[in-house]
XYZ file of C-alpha atoms in Angstrom:
560
model
C -93.675 11.911 141.216
C -99.454 11.274 141.530
C -101.776 11.890 144.324
C -102.582 8.659 146.197
C -99.163 7.188 145.787
C -96.245 9.776 145.649
C -93.545 10.672 143.204
C -91.315 9.775 141.426
C -88.536 12.511 142.831
C -87.682 11.733 142.969
C -89.531 10.185 138.827
C -88.756 12.867 140.924
C -91.209 11.646 137.049
C -94.369 11.452 138.985
C -92.626 10.514 144.803
C -95.564 10.183 147.071
C -98.303 12.057 145.277
C -96.830 12.839 141.955
C -93.846 10.565 141.727
C -94.712 6.877 142.082
C -94.809 6.716 138.298
C -92.829 9.839 137.466
C -92.969 10.896 133.785
C -89.722 9.406 132.496
C -89.946 10.158 128.776
C -88.361 13.586 128.555
C -86.346 14.017 125.368
C -82.786 15.145 124.574
C -80.668 16.998 122.013
C -79.141 15.553 118.868
C -76.047 17.209 117.375
C -76.606 19.297 114.242
C -73.561 17.733 112.553
C -75.363 14.437 111.936
C -76.876 14.202 108.468
C -80.617 14.670 108.126
C -80.921 11.214 106.606
C -79.313 9.676 109.665
C -81.484 11.780 111.946
C -84.684 10.702 110.280
C -83.645 7.074 110.242
C -82.800 7.032 113.939
C -85.802 9.178 114.849
C -88.149 6.724 113.160
C -86.650 3.731 114.935
C -87.713 2.368 118.296
C -84.596 2.793 120.474
C -85.087 -0.700 121.904
C -84.310 -1.958 118.381
C -81.200 0.206 118.104
C -79.671 -0.718 121.440
C -79.632 -4.359 122.576
C -79.918 -5.017 126.283
C -77.022 -6.519 128.219
C -76.745 -7.842 131.753
C -73.990 -7.761 134.336
C -74.093 -10.217 137.216
C -73.832 -8.206 140.441
C -74.143 -9.122 144.131
C -77.591 -8.965 145.660
C -76.007 -7.942 148.963
C -72.935 -5.702 148.985
C -72.954 -5.135 152.756
C -72.556 -8.294 154.791
C -71.605 -6.294 157.884
C -74.913 -4.410 158.003
C -77.704 -6.069 160.000
C -80.305 -4.217 157.921
C -79.889 -6.876 155.235
C -80.085 -9.993 157.414
C -80.344 -12.753 156.485
C -77.490 -12.039 154.112
C -76.981 -13.761 150.786
C -74.095 -14.477 148.427
C -76.358 -14.662 145.395
C -76.063 -12.458 142.325
C -78.623 -11.035 139.910
C -78.632 -9.598 136.409
C -78.432 -5.808 136.272
C -79.568 -4.609 132.854
C -77.810 -1.951 130.802
C -77.537 -0.562 127.275
C -74.732 1.356 125.602
C -73.803 3.300 122.471
C -70.122 3.392 121.511
C -70.665 5.136 118.165
C -68.511 8.100 119.139
C -65.961 6.324 121.299
C -62.254 6.946 120.853
C -59.554 5.638 123.202
C -59.229 7.922 126.191
C -62.880 8.899 126.130
C -65.058 8.451 129.230
C -67.927 6.135 130.011
C -70.976 8.269 130.772
C -73.604 6.434 132.808
C -77.178 7.661 132.935
C -78.848 6.131 135.978
C -82.437 5.269 135.039
C -83.697 5.663 138.599
C -87.155 4.597 139.673
C -88.356 3.350 136.294
C -87.858 0.710 133.638
C -84.612 1.572 131.881
C -86.107 1.235 128.394
C -87.814 4.582 128.924
C -84.379 6.229 129.042
C -82.958 4.757 125.833
C -83.949 7.780 123.784
C -81.193 9.651 125.627
C -78.625 7.542 123.788
C -80.023 9.028 120.571
C -80.415 12.657 121.577
C -80.140 14.845 124.602
C -77.452 15.590 127.130
C -76.154 12.017 127.385
C -75.763 11.857 123.614
C -74.228 15.331 123.427
C -71.682 14.522 126.111
C -70.733 11.278 124.379
C -70.123 13.173 121.130
C -68.193 16.008 122.791
C -65.916 13.714 124.818
C -65.586 10.755 122.417
C -67.272 8.748 125.121
C -69.554 5.769 125.540
C -73.124 6.496 126.563
C -74.696 4.009 128.979
C -78.177 3.635 130.430
C -78.016 1.605 133.643
C -81.137 0.179 135.223
C -81.724 0.430 138.968
C -82.201 -2.741 140.992
C -85.865 -3.722 141.486
C -86.973 -1.949 138.290
C -87.480 -3.115 134.707
C -85.992 -6.616 134.565
C -83.293 -6.085 137.210
C -84.856 -8.139 139.986
C -82.599 -9.488 142.763
C -85.369 -11.601 144.304
C -88.081 -14.001 143.154
C -90.915 -12.043 144.730
C -91.616 -8.606 146.165
C -92.543 -9.457 149.722
C -91.424 -7.004 152.363
C -88.664 -9.404 153.401
C -87.465 -9.792 149.816
C -87.359 -6.035 149.338
C -84.893 -5.501 152.183
C -82.156 -5.276 149.537
C -83.855 -2.287 147.911
C -81.960 0.615 149.421
C -80.156 3.491 147.790
C -76.871 2.298 149.316
C -77.168 -1.116 147.651
C -78.038 0.491 144.304
C -75.091 2.885 144.578
C -72.835 -0.100 145.187
C -74.334 -1.722 142.075
C -73.243 1.209 139.922
C -69.752 1.239 141.406
C -69.512 -2.524 140.825
C -70.657 -1.977 137.247
C -67.927 0.596 136.631
C -65.290 -1.696 138.101
C -66.318 -4.834 136.214
C -68.176 -4.179 132.960
C -66.823 -5.391 129.625
C -68.572 -3.817 126.647
C -69.325 -6.159 123.774
C -67.156 -5.361 120.774
C -64.728 -3.337 122.872
C -63.068 -6.170 124.735
C -59.598 -5.047 123.672
C -59.967 -1.903 125.783
C -59.827 -1.734 129.552
C -62.960 0.327 130.091
C -63.317 -0.226 133.810
C -62.734 2.329 136.533
C -60.290 3.705 137.521
C -58.498 3.002 134.216
C -61.217 4.886 132.339
C -62.932 8.070 133.450
C -66.490 7.380 134.580
C -69.024 10.197 134.591
C -72.564 9.965 135.940
C -75.856 11.716 135.259
C -79.361 11.396 136.637
C -82.524 13.384 137.157
C -84.826 13.606 140.203
C -84.208 10.578 142.460
C -81.457 9.533 140.065
C -80.074 13.057 140.392
C -79.687 12.701 144.145
C -78.314 9.223 143.512
C -75.540 10.696 141.354
C -74.675 13.280 143.984
C -74.219 10.505 146.529
C -72.348 8.389 143.981
C -69.658 11.024 143.537
C -69.252 11.507 147.275
C -69.251 7.813 148.220
C -67.217 6.484 145.289
C -64.849 9.313 144.265
C -62.195 6.848 143.103
C -64.697 5.212 140.758
C -66.670 8.141 139.357
C -64.568 11.068 138.179
C -67.533 13.436 138.091
C -71.323 13.442 138.209
C -74.221 15.716 137.310
C -77.235 15.856 139.607
C -80.246 17.267 137.758
C -83.230 18.168 139.941
C -81.514 15.956 142.495
C -83.638 15.628 145.615
C -80.729 15.357 148.022
C -82.785 16.190 151.140
C -85.178 13.404 152.124
C -88.311 14.854 153.754
C -91.163 12.955 155.401
C -93.900 15.606 155.126
C -93.158 17.244 151.809
C -95.946 19.821 151.813
C -93.465 22.236 150.222
C -93.942 20.372 146.928
C -96.722 22.862 146.221
C -94.772 25.980 147.166
C -93.156 26.592 143.753
C -96.592 26.134 142.193
C -98.085 28.649 144.591
C -95.220 31.036 143.854
C -94.846 30.728 140.084
C -98.155 29.519 138.609
C -100.879 31.822 137.269
C -101.925 33.707 140.387
C -105.598 33.864 139.480
C -105.633 30.089 139.063
C -103.781 29.678 142.351
C -106.283 31.888 144.202
C -109.303 30.056 142.774
C -107.767 26.686 143.626
C -106.967 27.750 147.179
C -110.378 29.241 147.904
C -112.454 26.435 146.419
C -110.260 23.849 148.143
C -110.739 25.755 151.391
C -114.505 25.699 150.852
C -114.325 21.931 150.335
C -112.401 21.491 153.587
C -114.882 23.718 155.416
C -117.746 21.555 154.156
C -115.979 18.433 155.392
C -115.560 20.134 158.769
C -119.337 20.613 159.042
C -119.708 16.839 159.440
C -122.988 17.135 157.558
C -123.359 13.989 155.482
C -126.010 15.454 153.191
C -123.903 18.508 152.309
C -120.830 16.336 151.759
C -122.871 14.056 149.510
C -124.111 17.077 147.576
C -120.516 18.258 147.128
C -119.331 14.895 145.836
C -122.299 14.619 143.490
C -121.630 18.073 142.073
C -118.146 16.914 141.080
C -119.537 13.700 139.606
C -118.054 11.578 142.386
C -121.061 10.575 144.513
C -119.765 7.051 145.098
C -116.294 7.891 146.369
C -116.600 6.771 149.966
C -113.725 8.562 151.672
C -113.397 12.324 151.819
C -109.626 12.185 151.413
C -109.960 10.067 148.276
C -112.397 12.626 146.888
C -110.007 15.453 147.761
C -107.154 13.589 146.101
C -109.079 13.471 142.818
C -109.692 17.214 143.007
C -105.915 17.678 143.113
C -105.350 16.086 139.704
C -105.251 19.498 138.067
C -102.723 21.166 140.320
C -100.406 18.161 140.345
C -100.061 18.394 136.561
C -97.554 21.233 137.044
C -94.640 18.789 137.250
C -95.409 17.360 133.810
C -94.965 20.677 131.994
C -92.113 20.439 129.517
C -90.546 22.642 126.884
C -90.713 19.801 124.332
C -94.253 19.739 122.860
C -93.954 16.018 122.152
C -93.692 15.125 125.838
C -95.349 18.109 127.503
C -98.289 17.269 129.773
C -100.889 19.977 129.038
C -103.175 19.059 131.931
C -102.093 21.878 134.245
C -102.455 24.574 131.615
C -105.852 23.212 130.594
C -106.928 23.080 134.222
C -105.886 26.658 134.895
C -107.291 27.811 131.572
C -110.620 26.361 132.630
C -110.605 27.912 136.092
C -109.659 31.371 134.874
C -112.140 31.496 131.996
C -114.839 34.156 132.346
C -117.295 31.840 130.610
C -118.838 28.532 131.587
C -116.977 26.159 129.274
C -119.091 23.040 129.790
C -122.793 23.728 129.064
C -123.952 20.652 130.965
C -122.597 22.140 134.201
C -124.824 25.235 134.033
C -127.647 23.354 135.737
C -125.366 23.047 138.773
C -125.022 26.808 139.200
C -127.432 27.109 142.123
C -126.044 24.003 143.822
C -122.470 25.261 143.469
C -123.420 28.692 144.780
C -125.046 27.047 147.804
C -121.996 24.856 148.409
C -119.663 27.841 148.265
C -121.832 29.676 150.778
C -121.868 26.672 153.114
C -118.100 26.443 152.675
C -117.625 29.962 154.025
C -117.437 31.902 150.752
C -120.894 33.454 150.639
C -119.359 36.860 149.865
C -117.474 35.459 146.865
C -120.147 33.284 145.290
C -120.272 35.605 142.292
C -116.534 35.266 141.673
C -116.119 31.571 142.429
C -119.161 29.897 140.870
C -117.890 29.881 137.284
C -114.382 28.663 138.246
C -115.910 25.848 140.290
C -118.281 24.866 137.476
C -115.362 24.768 135.067
C -113.344 22.731 137.554
C -116.217 20.233 137.655
C -116.374 20.090 133.862
C -112.619 19.758 133.448
C -112.410 16.954 136.018
C -115.212 15.042 134.310
C -113.334 15.227 131.021
C -109.951 14.443 132.531
C -110.761 11.621 134.939
C -114.318 11.036 136.113
C -115.927 10.063 132.802
C -113.171 7.550 132.056
C -113.959 5.499 135.168
C -115.953 2.507 133.939
C -115.979 0.573 137.201
C -116.878 1.547 140.731
C -115.589 4.959 141.719
C -113.831 3.559 144.765
C -112.063 1.039 142.526
C -110.942 3.884 140.266
C -109.992 6.487 142.840
C -109.568 5.043 146.317
C -106.315 4.483 148.182
C -108.202 2.604 150.910
C -107.568 -0.791 149.306
C -105.580 -3.083 151.563
C -106.277 -6.145 149.412
C -104.742 -4.644 146.294
C -101.657 -3.327 148.056
C -101.025 -6.675 149.742
C -100.115 -8.285 146.400
C -96.406 -9.045 146.322
C -95.636 -11.412 143.454
C -92.917 -10.432 141.005
C -95.403 -8.821 138.603
C -96.321 -6.136 141.158
C -93.561 -3.809 140.009
C -95.437 -0.768 141.364
C -94.167 -1.772 144.823
C -90.576 -0.678 144.273
C -90.763 3.107 144.580
C -93.338 3.081 147.401
C -91.008 0.781 149.318
C -88.195 3.282 148.854
C -90.189 6.276 150.010
C -91.830 4.372 152.843
C -88.471 3.198 154.201
C -85.988 5.980 153.356
C -87.164 8.923 151.282
C -90.575 10.151 152.397
C -91.885 12.947 150.159
C -95.506 12.581 151.179
C -97.068 15.611 149.523
C -99.671 16.796 151.994
C -102.102 19.637 152.366
C -102.181 19.239 156.132
C -98.557 20.315 156.486
C -99.140 23.743 154.939
C -98.829 26.461 157.613
C -102.135 27.613 159.070
C -101.339 31.138 157.915
C -101.827 30.244 154.244
C -104.402 28.399 152.179
C -103.153 25.112 150.714
C -103.531 24.147 147.069
C -104.741 20.685 148.055
C -107.090 19.611 150.807
C -105.840 19.357 154.364
C -107.542 15.955 154.488
C -104.554 14.802 152.445
C -102.393 14.258 155.497
C -99.584 11.935 156.523
C -101.974 9.240 157.716
C -103.740 9.168 154.361
C -100.652 9.505 152.205
C -98.874 6.698 154.056
C -101.721 4.183 153.806
C -99.802 2.371 151.091
C -96.862 1.947 153.485
C -99.122 0.185 155.947
C -101.121 -1.854 153.443
C -98.212 -2.938 151.244
C -95.364 -3.340 153.735
C -96.890 -3.195 157.233
C -94.849 -0.047 157.853
C -96.482 2.320 160.336
C -93.534 4.537 161.260
C -91.843 7.370 159.335
C -88.987 6.458 156.988
C -85.383 6.620 158.074
C -84.583 9.853 156.223
C -81.305 10.048 158.160
C -80.054 7.198 155.974
C -80.284 9.624 153.052
C -79.544 12.976 154.666
C -76.298 11.729 156.222
C -74.679 12.419 152.848
C -75.188 16.160 153.167
C -78.807 16.909 152.343
C -79.312 20.414 150.982
C -75.652 21.290 151.360
C -73.937 18.259 149.886
C -70.932 19.244 147.770
C -67.860 17.668 146.232
C -65.339 18.523 143.506
C -66.694 17.701 140.052
C -70.237 17.363 141.346
C -72.693 19.585 139.460
C -76.189 20.602 140.522
C -78.636 21.629 137.803
C -82.147 22.548 138.937
C -85.339 24.069 137.582
C -86.456 27.433 138.923
C -90.137 26.454 139.169
C -89.729 22.721 139.837
C -92.027 21.426 142.618
C -89.055 19.326 143.720
C -86.791 22.352 144.081
C -87.519 22.634 147.851
C -85.793 19.240 148.243
C -82.714 20.151 146.178
C -79.572 22.188 146.933
C -81.304 25.136 145.209
C -83.992 25.182 147.924
C -82.830 28.389 149.624
C -85.948 30.495 148.781
C -88.101 27.784 150.345
C -85.896 26.459 153.138
C -83.393 28.487 155.149
C -81.261 25.386 155.750
C -80.185 25.400 152.113
C -77.382 27.818 151.259
C -77.054 29.515 147.884
C -73.709 28.942 146.185
C -71.434 30.410 143.556
C -71.180 28.233 140.473
C -67.668 27.141 139.471
C -66.255 24.803 136.835
C -65.395 22.324 139.575
C -68.737 22.586 141.359
C -71.336 23.917 138.906
C -74.492 25.257 140.521
C -76.991 26.237 137.837
C -80.659 27.189 138.121
C -82.530 27.031 134.805
C -84.886 29.995 134.467
C -88.523 28.950 134.071
C -87.680 25.248 134.085
C -89.557 22.461 135.825
C -88.201 18.917 136.358
C -84.706 18.073 134.950
C -85.329 20.018 131.763
C -81.654 19.792 130.818
C -81.908 16.042 130.275
C -84.134 15.989 127.228
C -83.770 17.487 123.790
C -84.523 17.228 120.095
C -83.119 15.863 116.874
C -81.633 18.581 114.685
C -84.631 18.537 112.354
C -86.933 19.203 115.324
C -85.248 22.334 116.620
C -86.726 25.818 116.207
C -84.109 28.557 115.906
C -86.332 31.612 115.522
C -88.514 33.601 117.928
C -90.726 33.519 119.804
C -90.803 29.781 120.501
C -87.210 28.606 120.363
C -86.765 24.864 120.842
C -84.907 24.132 123.008
C -85.615 27.358 124.914
C -82.523 29.567 125.364
C -82.169 28.844 129.130
C -82.152 25.095 128.454
C -79.832 25.325 125.462
C -77.464 27.569 127.406
C -77.409 25.188 130.376
C -76.672 22.185 128.184
C -73.824 24.133 126.564
C -72.419 24.939 130.000
C -72.634 21.275 130.958
C -70.620 20.258 127.920
C -68.015 22.927 128.695
C -67.488 21.961 132.328
C -67.429 18.246 131.517
C -64.697 18.931 128.960
C -62.803 20.765 131.713
C -63.269 17.762 133.987
C -61.856 15.526 131.258
C -58.866 17.843 130.857
C -58.229 17.350 134.577
C -58.505 13.605 134.030
C -55.897 13.696 131.285
C -53.593 15.724 133.525
C -54.045 13.222 136.341
C -53.137 10.356 133.984
C -49.983 12.165 132.893
C -48.970 12.725 136.499
C -49.444 9.027 137.193
C -47.402 8.109 134.132
C -44.612 10.404 135.302
C -44.650 8.826 138.737
C -46.131 11.899 140.382
C -49.162 11.973 142.561
C -52.138 13.998 141.430
C -53.972 15.936 144.071
C -57.144 15.785 142.013
C -59.794 13.539 143.522
């Protein structure tokens, strides 16, 4: 979920700051029983060539009694999906991976390998990737004006998935009744799609037999300053301290209201032509926000955070062309209130400057405001159907929030990002794009249970160090409202040690795994979690079979 726009939760995969375009290419596990020839063939093939796209016609408006969607419509639209029935045997489930706030094609790899694939093999099921309305090609309206986007709510999308389960006919499998409730439907999703699946199980228990919520952000939060708390807690502490102190110095310089000193600061970082202080501060946060992109799979891991921290904690000046700035940086640190620590902070700040030039500044070929500014009402006013960036901002501006601020951090601690990154700045897109100037209706989301949502056969899988953890049911160390739970087969509650954002979802082909120390792939905590998921899903399916027998015998199952 990047700075200036928000994540992807709920992405998460990258809501407000880090999640508008959340990284959605995490990989998954392939079973070792498949021959190496088959593995290599499938691994070398673009999954869009392996899995044709299908469409199901679904209602644009499922709720004609709700004034939120006036004027109502009876129209339908094409909801895109893909499936793999390679391992299907009669009696097996349909396992739906909700693609969430992204184009569904980015999730197709999960039909090849990963948890979705593993569950399909273990249960003799059908793996499905289902696109979310207003993403990819699943557009209910002809344009993306604010009025047209009124049908983009989580409730409408949940109803889409229930409608899908009740009505889909899979090509080549027409002889089977594969609709709910005749067939067991299981759901999975990560980040926003994780919360989505938690709500899906609770709202449509007669349609979905069980769901897995991975890194599910079930508590909608307007000012999500706590995004940075797991980073502050679990990241390299020397890097954290340098980031906090230099950021504090930057904020202190802004507070001087001295235009010449502010100009000197921006020039030192190679950003002299960034007009707004909060835009400048947002660029400085690029390093710290890279934490969410860390992944155990080297092929999809974002190394930016580790490179950033490696730069800041180096004892040497890494970029020779920054040495000439030493005196200027020392003066800026002194003016920013760190005169006593100039000796300790000068090299980290010089390396921050050098890293940022490499990572972002030098790649800007136009005006710096065009590259880095959020203050762009003209751009955000575009609303034709090609402006697909509008979808997730509309969701967080109207319902989800997750504005990742520095201003919300308690005064008793130093933030990791500038306090100039506040709600007013982070919500500019809401105003410019949708003329929304009020906080989102988070009650529309939190009414389902928030931190403490629970239901039989609803699993919560979260990452210990995930920046989205403070918005999940595993938030207890960061929010006293969340209650820790005991994991059971019916209601699994698993925290993956050392994991970031829905690490259980992705995986490797068998020929990519590493089964020797020290760098096991997948790492033991991930592999163990995925094994547990297969085990409890098999238990859920045993319950399903029992329920079907009870129905056949004329009894009434108490399982729901």
